[in-house]
mmCIF file of C-alpha atoms in Angstrom:
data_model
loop_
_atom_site.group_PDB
_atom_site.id
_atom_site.type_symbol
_atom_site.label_atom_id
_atom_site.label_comp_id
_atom_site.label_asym_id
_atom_site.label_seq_id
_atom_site.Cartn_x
_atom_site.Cartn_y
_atom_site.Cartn_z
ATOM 1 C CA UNK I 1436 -82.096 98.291 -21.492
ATOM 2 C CA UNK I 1437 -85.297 99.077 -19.901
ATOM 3 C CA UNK I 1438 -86.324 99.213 -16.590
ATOM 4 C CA UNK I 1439 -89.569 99.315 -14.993
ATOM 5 C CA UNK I 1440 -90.128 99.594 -11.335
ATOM 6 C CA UNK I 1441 -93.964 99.066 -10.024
ATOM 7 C CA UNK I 1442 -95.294 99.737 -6.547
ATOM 8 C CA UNK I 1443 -96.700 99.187 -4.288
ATOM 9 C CA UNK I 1444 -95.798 95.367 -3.685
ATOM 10 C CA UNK I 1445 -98.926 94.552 -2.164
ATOM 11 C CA UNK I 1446 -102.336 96.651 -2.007
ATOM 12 C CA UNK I 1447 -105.203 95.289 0.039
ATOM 13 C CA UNK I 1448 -108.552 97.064 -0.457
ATOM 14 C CA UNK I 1449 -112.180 96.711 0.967
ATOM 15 C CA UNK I 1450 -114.688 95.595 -1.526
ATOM 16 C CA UNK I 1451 -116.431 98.353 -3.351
ATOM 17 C CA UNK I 1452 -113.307 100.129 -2.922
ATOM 18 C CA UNK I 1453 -110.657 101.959 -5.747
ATOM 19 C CA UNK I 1454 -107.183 100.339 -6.138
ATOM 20 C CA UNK I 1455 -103.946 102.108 -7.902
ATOM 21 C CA UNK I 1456 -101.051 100.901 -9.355
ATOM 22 C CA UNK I 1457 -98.012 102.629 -10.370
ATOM 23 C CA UNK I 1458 -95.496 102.085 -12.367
ATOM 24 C CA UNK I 1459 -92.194 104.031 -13.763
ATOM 25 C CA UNK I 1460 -90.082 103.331 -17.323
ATOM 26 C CA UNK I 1461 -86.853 104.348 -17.731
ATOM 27 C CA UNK I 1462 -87.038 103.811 -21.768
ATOM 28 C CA UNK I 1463 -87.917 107.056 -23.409
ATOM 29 C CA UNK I 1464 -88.604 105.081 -27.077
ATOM 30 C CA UNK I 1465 -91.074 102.790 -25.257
ATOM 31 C CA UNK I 1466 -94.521 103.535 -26.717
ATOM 32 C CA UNK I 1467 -96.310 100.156 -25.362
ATOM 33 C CA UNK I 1468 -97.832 99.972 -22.073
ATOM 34 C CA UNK I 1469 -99.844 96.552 -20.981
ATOM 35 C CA UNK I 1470 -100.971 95.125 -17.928
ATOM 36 C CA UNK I 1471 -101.889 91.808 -17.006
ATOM 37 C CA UNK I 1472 -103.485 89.825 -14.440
ATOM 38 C CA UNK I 1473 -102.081 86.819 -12.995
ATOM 39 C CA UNK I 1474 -104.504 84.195 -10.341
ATOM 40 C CA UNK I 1475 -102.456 81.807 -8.462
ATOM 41 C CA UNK I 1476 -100.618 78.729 -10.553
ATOM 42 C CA UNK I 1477 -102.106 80.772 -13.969
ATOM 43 C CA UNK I 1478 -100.767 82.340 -16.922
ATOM 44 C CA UNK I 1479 -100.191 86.071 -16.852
ATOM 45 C CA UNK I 1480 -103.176 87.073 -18.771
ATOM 46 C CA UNK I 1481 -103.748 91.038 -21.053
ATOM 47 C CA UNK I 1482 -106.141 92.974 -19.130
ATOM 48 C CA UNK I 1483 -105.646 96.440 -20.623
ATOM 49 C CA UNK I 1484 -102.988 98.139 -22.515
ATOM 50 C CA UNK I 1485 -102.071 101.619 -23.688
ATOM 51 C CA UNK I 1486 -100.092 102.708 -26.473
ATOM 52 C CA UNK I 1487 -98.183 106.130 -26.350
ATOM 53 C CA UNK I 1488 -100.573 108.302 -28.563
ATOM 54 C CA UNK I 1489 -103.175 108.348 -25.854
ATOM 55 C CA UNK I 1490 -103.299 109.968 -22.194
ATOM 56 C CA UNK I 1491 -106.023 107.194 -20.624
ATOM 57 C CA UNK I 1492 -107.820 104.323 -21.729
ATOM 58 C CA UNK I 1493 -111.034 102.725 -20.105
ATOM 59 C CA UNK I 1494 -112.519 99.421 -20.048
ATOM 60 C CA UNK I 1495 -115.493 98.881 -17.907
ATOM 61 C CA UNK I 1496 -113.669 98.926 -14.118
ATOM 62 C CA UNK I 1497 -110.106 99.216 -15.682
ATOM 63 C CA UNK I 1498 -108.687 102.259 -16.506
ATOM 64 C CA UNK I 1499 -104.705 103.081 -17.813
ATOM 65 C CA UNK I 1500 -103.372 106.421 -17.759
ATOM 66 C CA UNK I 1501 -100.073 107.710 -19.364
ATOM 67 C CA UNK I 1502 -97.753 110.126 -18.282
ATOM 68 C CA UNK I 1503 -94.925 110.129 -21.319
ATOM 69 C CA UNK I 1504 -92.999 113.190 -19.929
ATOM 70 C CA UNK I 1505 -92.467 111.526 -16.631
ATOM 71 C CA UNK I 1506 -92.611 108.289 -18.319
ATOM 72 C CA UNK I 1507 -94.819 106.890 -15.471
ATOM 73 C CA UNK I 1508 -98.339 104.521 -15.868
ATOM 74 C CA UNK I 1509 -100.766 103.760 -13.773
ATOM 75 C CA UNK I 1510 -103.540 101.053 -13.355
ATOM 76 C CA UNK I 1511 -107.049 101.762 -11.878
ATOM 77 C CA UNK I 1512 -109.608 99.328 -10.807
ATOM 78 C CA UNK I 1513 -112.794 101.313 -9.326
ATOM 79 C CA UNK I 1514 -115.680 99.178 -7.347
ATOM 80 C CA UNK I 1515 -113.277 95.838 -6.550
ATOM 81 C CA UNK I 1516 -115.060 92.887 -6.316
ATOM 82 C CA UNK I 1517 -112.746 89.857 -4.547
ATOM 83 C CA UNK I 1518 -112.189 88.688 -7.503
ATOM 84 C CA UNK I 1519 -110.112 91.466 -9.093
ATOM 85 C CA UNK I 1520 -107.755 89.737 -6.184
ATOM 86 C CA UNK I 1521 -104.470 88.599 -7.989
ATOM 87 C CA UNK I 1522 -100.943 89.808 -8.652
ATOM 88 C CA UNK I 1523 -100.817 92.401 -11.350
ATOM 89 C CA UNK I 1524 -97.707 93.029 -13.934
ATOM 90 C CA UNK I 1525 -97.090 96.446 -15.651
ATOM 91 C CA UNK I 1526 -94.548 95.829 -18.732
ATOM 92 C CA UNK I 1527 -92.655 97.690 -21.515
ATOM 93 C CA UNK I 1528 -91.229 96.955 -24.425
ATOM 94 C CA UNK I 1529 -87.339 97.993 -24.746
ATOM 95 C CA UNK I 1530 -85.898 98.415 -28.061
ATOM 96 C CA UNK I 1531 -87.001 97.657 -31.310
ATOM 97 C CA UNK I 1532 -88.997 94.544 -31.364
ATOM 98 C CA UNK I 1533 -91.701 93.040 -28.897
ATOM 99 C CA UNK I 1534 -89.839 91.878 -26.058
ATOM 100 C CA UNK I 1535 -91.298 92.889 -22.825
ATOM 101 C CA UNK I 1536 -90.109 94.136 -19.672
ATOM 102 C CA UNK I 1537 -91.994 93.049 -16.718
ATOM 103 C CA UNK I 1538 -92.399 95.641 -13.592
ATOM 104 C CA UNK I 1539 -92.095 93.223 -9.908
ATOM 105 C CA UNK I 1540 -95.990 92.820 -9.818
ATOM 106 C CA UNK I 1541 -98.386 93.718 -7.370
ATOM 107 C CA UNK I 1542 -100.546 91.926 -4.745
ATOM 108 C CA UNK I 1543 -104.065 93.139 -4.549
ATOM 109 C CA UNK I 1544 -106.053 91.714 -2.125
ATOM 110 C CA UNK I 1545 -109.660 92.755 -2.091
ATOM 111 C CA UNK I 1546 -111.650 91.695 1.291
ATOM 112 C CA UNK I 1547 -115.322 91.272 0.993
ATOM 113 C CA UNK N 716 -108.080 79.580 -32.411
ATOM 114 C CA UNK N 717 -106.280 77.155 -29.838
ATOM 115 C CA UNK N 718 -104.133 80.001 -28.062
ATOM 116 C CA UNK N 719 -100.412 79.188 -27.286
ATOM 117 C CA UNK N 720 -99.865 75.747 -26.128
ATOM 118 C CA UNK N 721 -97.171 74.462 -23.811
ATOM 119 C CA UNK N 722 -96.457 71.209 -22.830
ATOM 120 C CA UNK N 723 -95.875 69.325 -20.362
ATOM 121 C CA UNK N 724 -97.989 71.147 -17.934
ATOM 122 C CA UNK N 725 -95.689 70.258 -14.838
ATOM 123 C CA UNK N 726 -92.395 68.429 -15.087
ATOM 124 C CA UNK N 727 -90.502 66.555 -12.136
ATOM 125 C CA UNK N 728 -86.449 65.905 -12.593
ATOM 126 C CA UNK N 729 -84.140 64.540 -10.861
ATOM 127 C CA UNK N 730 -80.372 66.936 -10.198
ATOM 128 C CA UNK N 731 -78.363 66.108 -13.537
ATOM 129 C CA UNK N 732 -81.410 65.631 -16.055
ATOM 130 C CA UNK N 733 -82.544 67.121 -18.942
ATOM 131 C CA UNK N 734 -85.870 69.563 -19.355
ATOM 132 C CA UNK N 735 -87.271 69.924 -22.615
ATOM 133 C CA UNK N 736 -90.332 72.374 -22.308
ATOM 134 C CA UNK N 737 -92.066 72.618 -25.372
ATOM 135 C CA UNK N 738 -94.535 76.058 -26.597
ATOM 136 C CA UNK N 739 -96.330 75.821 -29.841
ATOM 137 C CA UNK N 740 -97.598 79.360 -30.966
ATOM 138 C CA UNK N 741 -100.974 80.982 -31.806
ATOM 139 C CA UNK N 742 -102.070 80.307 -35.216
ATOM 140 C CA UNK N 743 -100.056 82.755 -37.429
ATOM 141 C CA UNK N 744 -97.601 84.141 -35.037
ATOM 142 C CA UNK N 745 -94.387 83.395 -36.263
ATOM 143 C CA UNK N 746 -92.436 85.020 -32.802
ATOM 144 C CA UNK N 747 -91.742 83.362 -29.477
ATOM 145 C CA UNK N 748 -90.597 84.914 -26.176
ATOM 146 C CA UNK N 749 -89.734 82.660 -23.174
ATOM 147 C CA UNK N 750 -90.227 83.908 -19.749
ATOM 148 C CA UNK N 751 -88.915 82.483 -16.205
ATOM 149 C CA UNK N 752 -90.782 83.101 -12.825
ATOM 150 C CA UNK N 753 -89.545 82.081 -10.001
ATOM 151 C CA UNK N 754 -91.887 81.262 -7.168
ATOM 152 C CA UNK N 755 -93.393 84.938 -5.697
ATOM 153 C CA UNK N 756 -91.393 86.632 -8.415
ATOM 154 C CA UNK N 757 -92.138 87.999 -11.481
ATOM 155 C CA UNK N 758 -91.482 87.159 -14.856
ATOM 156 C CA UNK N 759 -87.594 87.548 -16.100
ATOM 157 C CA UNK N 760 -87.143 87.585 -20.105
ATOM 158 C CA UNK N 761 -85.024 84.734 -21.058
ATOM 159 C CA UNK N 762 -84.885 84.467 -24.931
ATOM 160 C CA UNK N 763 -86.730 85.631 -28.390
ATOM 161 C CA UNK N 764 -87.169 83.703 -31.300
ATOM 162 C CA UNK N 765 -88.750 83.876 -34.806
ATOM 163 C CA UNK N 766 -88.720 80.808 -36.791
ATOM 164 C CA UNK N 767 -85.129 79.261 -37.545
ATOM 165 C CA UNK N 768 -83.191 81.616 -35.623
ATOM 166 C CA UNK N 769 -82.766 82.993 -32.156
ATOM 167 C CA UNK N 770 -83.432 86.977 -31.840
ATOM 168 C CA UNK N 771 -82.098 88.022 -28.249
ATOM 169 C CA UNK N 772 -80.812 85.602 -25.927
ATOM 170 C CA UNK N 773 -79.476 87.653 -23.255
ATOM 171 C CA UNK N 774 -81.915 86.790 -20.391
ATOM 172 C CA UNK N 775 -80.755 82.925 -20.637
ATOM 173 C CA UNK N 776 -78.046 81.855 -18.577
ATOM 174 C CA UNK N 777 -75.051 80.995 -21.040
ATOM 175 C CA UNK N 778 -74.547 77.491 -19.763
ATOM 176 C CA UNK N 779 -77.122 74.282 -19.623
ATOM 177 C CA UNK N 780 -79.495 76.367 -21.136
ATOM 178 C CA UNK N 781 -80.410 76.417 -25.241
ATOM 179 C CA UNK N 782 -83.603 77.201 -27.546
ATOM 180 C CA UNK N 783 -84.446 76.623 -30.944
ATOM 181 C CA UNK N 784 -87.604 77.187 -32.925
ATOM 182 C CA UNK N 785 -87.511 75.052 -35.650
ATOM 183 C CA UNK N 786 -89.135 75.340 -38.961
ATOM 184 C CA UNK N 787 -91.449 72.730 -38.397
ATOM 185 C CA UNK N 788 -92.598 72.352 -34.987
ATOM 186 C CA UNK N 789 -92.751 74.117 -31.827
ATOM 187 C CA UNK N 790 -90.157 76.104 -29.804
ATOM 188 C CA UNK N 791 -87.931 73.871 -27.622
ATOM 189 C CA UNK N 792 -86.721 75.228 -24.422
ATOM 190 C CA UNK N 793 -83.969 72.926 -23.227
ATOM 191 C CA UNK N 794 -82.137 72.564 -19.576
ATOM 192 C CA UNK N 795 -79.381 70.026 -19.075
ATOM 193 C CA UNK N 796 -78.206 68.915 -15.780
ATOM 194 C CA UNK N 797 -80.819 70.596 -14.358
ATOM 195 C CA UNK N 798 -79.880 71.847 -10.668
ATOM 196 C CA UNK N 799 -82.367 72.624 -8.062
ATOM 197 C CA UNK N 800 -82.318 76.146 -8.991
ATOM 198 C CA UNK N 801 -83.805 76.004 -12.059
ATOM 199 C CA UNK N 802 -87.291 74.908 -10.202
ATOM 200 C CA UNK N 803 -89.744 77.431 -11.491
ATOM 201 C CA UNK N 804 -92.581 78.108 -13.758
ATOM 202 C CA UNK N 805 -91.261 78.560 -17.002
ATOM 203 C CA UNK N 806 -93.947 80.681 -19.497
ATOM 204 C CA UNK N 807 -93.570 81.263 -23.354
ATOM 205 C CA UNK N 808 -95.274 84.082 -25.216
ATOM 206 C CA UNK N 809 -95.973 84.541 -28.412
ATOM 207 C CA UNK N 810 -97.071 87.597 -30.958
ATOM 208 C CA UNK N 811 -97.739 87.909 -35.157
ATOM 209 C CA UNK N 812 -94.753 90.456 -35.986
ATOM 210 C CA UNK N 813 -92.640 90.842 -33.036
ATOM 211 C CA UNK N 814 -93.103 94.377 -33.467
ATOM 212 C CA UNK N 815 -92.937 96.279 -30.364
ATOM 213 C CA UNK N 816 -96.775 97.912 -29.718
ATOM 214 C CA UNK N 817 -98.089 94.424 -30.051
ATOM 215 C CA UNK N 818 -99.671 92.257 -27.611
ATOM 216 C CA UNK N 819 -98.182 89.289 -26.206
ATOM 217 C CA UNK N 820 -100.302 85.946 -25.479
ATOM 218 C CA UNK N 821 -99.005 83.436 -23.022
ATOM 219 C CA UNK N 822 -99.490 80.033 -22.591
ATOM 220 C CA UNK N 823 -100.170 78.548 -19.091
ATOM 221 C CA UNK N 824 -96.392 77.656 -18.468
ATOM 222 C CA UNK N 825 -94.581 74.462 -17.029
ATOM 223 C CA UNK N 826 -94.254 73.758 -13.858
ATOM 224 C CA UNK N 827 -90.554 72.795 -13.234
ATOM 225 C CA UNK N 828 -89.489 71.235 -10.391
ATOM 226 C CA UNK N 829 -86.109 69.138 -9.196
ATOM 227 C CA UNK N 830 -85.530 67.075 -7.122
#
């Protein structure tokens, strides 16, 4: 099955600052990359996604890149605000249907 | 368009009861995931469904634990004699196809906790 392994754990960052996330797949038929955003006692919530045919992928302060050959991703946020503060999940699907496989998540805190 | 409902929002048992966590889908999604996260963990796959039969159930523990997604009616996540263990946030997903470059919607989860 697939595996996905994110780091770091936690990430605190300055306000105004850049934050990165990494994560690795081990699936090579995976061609479905999202991220999502969890706050505290909330539901994981889509904040970008990337699908194979495409290297990177912007929205606004978000960016997703996509390294298929090393079958790595990675998650940008540029200018945190303290908001952006949460835990943060990369996934993948394994397999043939929609199922996803969630990476450990990462703490970002972002200090004003 | 309502989103994916669960319900209840938080559940209290006592050791030895039954949890029945309930997740009604988006609007025309006919596919339902259920997800466990344990507290400061993420979220472990437990079970896929599409309507009237169950997909991939080999994230769910074999014993105590069942789903079903009837025809009518939402998915049914069911625990019996719930052990202390089993306190956790329990999330359900759901997407239109279940194909796998499509997104997945959660609902806000129930809170499990026993006593």
């Amino acid at each position: 099955g697939e595996n996905v392994e994110q780091h770091p754990s936690t990430l605190s960052v300055q306000e105004g600052d850049s934050a990165v996330i990494k994560c690795t797949y081990s699936d090579s038929a995976s061609n479905y990359f999202p991220w999502y955003k969890q706050e505290l006692g909330k539901r994981p919530q889509l904040i970008i996604d990337i699908r194979s045919n495409v290297g990177e992928k912007k929205d606004q302060r978000i960016a997703v890149t996509l390294n298929k050959t090393a079958k790595h991703f990675s998650l940008h946020i540029t200018e945190t605000q303290p908001e952006d503060s949460a835990v943060y999940f990369c996934a993948a699907p394994p397999g043939s249907y929609g199922k996803l496989t969630f990476g450990q998540g990462t703490i970002l805190t972002v200090h004003p | 368009n309502a989103g994916v409902m669960q319900n209840p929002r938080h559940l209290v048992r006592r050791r030895g009861q039954e949890a029945r966590l309930r997740c009604s889908p988006m609007k025309g999604h006919s596919h339902v995931y259920w997800y466990r996260q344990l507290p400061e963990e993420g979220l472990k796959f437990m079970v896929y469904l599409q309507k009237e039969n169950i997909i991939d159930e080999s994230g769910m523990p074999k014993e105590r634990f069942s789903a079903e997604f009837p025809k009518e009616g939402p998915s049914i996540l069911r625990i019996q004699q719930v052990v202390r263990g089993d306190s956790a946030a329990y999330f359900c997903a759901s997407s239109p196809t279940g194909a796998p470059n499509e997104k997945l919607f959660f609902g806000s989860g129930t809170q499990l906790s026993v006593l």
